[in-house]
PDB file of C-alpha atoms in Angstrom:
ATOM      1  CA  UNK S   1      67.159 100.266  92.163  1.00 89.00           C
ATOM      2  CA  UNK S   2      68.878 102.519  94.735  1.00 92.00           C
ATOM      3  CA  UNK S   3      70.899 104.473  92.163  1.00 94.00           C
ATOM      4  CA  UNK S   4      67.772 105.279  90.172  1.00 94.00           C
ATOM      5  CA  UNK S   5      65.895 106.317  93.327  1.00 92.00           C
ATOM      6  CA  UNK S   6      68.753 108.635  94.284  1.00 94.00           C
ATOM      7  CA  UNK S   7      68.763 110.270  90.842  1.00 94.00           C
ATOM      8  CA  UNK S   8      64.988 110.693  90.948  1.00 93.00           C
ATOM      9  CA  UNK S   9      65.147 112.298  94.403  1.00 91.00           C
ATOM     10  CA  UNK S  10      67.896 114.673  93.264  1.00 93.00           C
ATOM     11  CA  UNK S  11      65.956 115.608  90.142  1.00 93.00           C
ATOM     12  CA  UNK S  12      62.806 116.291  92.172  1.00 90.00           C
ATOM     13  CA  UNK S  13      64.598 118.472  94.727  1.00 90.00           C
ATOM     14  CA  UNK S  14      63.423 121.621  92.929  1.00 88.00           C
ATOM     15  CA  UNK S  15      59.903 120.305  92.385  1.00 85.00           C
ATOM     16  CA  UNK S  16      60.232 119.501  88.697  1.00 86.00           C
ATOM     17  CA  UNK S  17      62.042 117.193  86.309  1.00 91.00           C
ATOM     18  CA  UNK S  18      63.699 118.714  83.272  1.00 94.00           C
ATOM     19  CA  UNK S  19      64.050 116.827  80.006  1.00 95.00           C
ATOM     20  CA  UNK S  20      67.799 116.583  80.656  1.00 96.00           C
ATOM     21  CA  UNK S  21      67.237 115.098  84.129  1.00 95.00           C
ATOM     22  CA  UNK S  22      64.695 112.639  82.710  1.00 95.00           C
ATOM     23  CA  UNK S  23      67.137 111.605  79.981  1.00 96.00           C
ATOM     24  CA  UNK S  24      69.927 111.049  82.526  1.00 96.00           C
ATOM     25  CA  UNK S  25      67.659 108.920  84.718  1.00 96.00           C
ATOM     26  CA  UNK S  26      66.434 106.833  81.795  1.00 96.00           C
ATOM     27  CA  UNK S  27      69.961 106.368  80.445  1.00 97.00           C
ATOM     28  CA  UNK S  28      71.120 105.190  83.871  1.00 96.00           C
ATOM     29  CA  UNK S  29      68.151 102.828  84.145  1.00 96.00           C
ATOM     30  CA  UNK S  30      68.946 101.355  80.750  1.00 96.00           C
ATOM     31  CA  UNK S  31      72.596 100.833  81.678  1.00 96.00           C
ATOM     32  CA  UNK S  32      71.514  99.019  84.847  1.00 96.00           C
ATOM     33  CA  UNK S  33      69.016  96.848  82.987  1.00 96.00           C
ATOM     34  CA  UNK S  34      66.002  98.442  84.694  1.00 96.00           C
ATOM     35  CA  UNK S  35      62.771  98.576  82.695  1.00 96.00           C
ATOM     36  CA  UNK S  36      62.486 102.122  81.294  1.00 95.00           C
ATOM     37  CA  UNK S  37      58.679 102.050  81.258  1.00 96.00           C
ATOM     38  CA  UNK S  38      58.659 101.303  84.994  1.00 95.00           C
ATOM     39  CA  UNK S  39      61.079 104.151  85.655  1.00 95.00           C
ATOM     40  CA  UNK S  40      58.880 106.522  83.627  1.00 94.00           C
ATOM     41  CA  UNK S  41      55.873 105.430  85.665  1.00 94.00           C
ATOM     42  CA  UNK S  42      57.742 105.984  88.941  1.00 92.00           C
ATOM     43  CA  UNK S  43      58.960 109.412  87.784  1.00 92.00           C
ATOM     44  CA  UNK S  44      55.466 110.515  86.827  1.00 91.00           C
ATOM     45  CA  UNK S  45      53.965 109.214  90.068  1.00 92.00           C
ATOM     46  CA  UNK S  46      56.564 110.900  92.277  1.00 91.00           C
ATOM     47  CA  UNK S  47      56.207 114.166  90.400  1.00 89.00           C
ATOM     48  CA  UNK S  48      52.428 114.002  90.757  1.00 88.00           C
ATOM     49  CA  UNK S  49      52.731 113.268  94.500  1.00 87.00           C
ATOM     50  CA  UNK S  50      55.070 116.214  94.959  1.00 84.00           C
ATOM     51  CA  UNK S  51      52.792 118.599  93.079  1.00 80.00           C
ATOM     52  CA  UNK S  52      49.737 117.382  95.013  1.00 82.00           C
ATOM     53  CA  UNK S  53      51.549 117.781  98.325  1.00 72.00           C
ATOM     54  CA  UNK S  54      52.727 121.288  97.419  1.00 63.00           C
ATOM     55  CA  UNK S  55      49.245 122.310  96.288  1.00 62.00           C
ATOM     56  CA  UNK S  56      47.758 121.054  99.543  1.00 55.00           C
ATOM     57  CA  UNK S  57      50.352 122.951 101.599  1.00 60.00           C
ATOM     58  CA  UNK S  58      49.624 126.170  99.719  1.00 60.00           C
ATOM     59  CA  UNK S  59      45.872 125.658 100.157  1.00 53.00           C
ATOM     60  CA  UNK S  60      46.235 125.033 103.895  1.00 60.00           C
ATOM     61  CA  UNK S  61      48.384 128.137 104.323  1.00 65.00           C
ATOM     62  CA  UNK S  62      45.878 130.296 102.446  1.00 61.00           C
ATOM     63  CA  UNK S  63      42.930 128.739 104.265  1.00 57.00           C
ATOM     64  CA  UNK S  64      44.506 129.361 107.682  1.00 60.00           C
ATOM     65  CA  UNK S  65      45.156 132.979 106.721  1.00 54.00           C
ATOM     66  CA  UNK S  66      41.413 133.693 106.609  1.00 53.00           C
TER      67      UNK S  66
END
């Protein structure tokens, strides 16, 4: 759902999701009739992707330094 995706993107802007942000997203999903378990799965996957991407960028910067 586009509204859920927008909230997830906003929450991930700083590279993490707080409990408050997670609660807001899940509450919105529930009000829209979106399966909460699916939203949780999407949240976790996007957060993992972001952390993996950031770790890779840091590694590449360090590696190119040497």
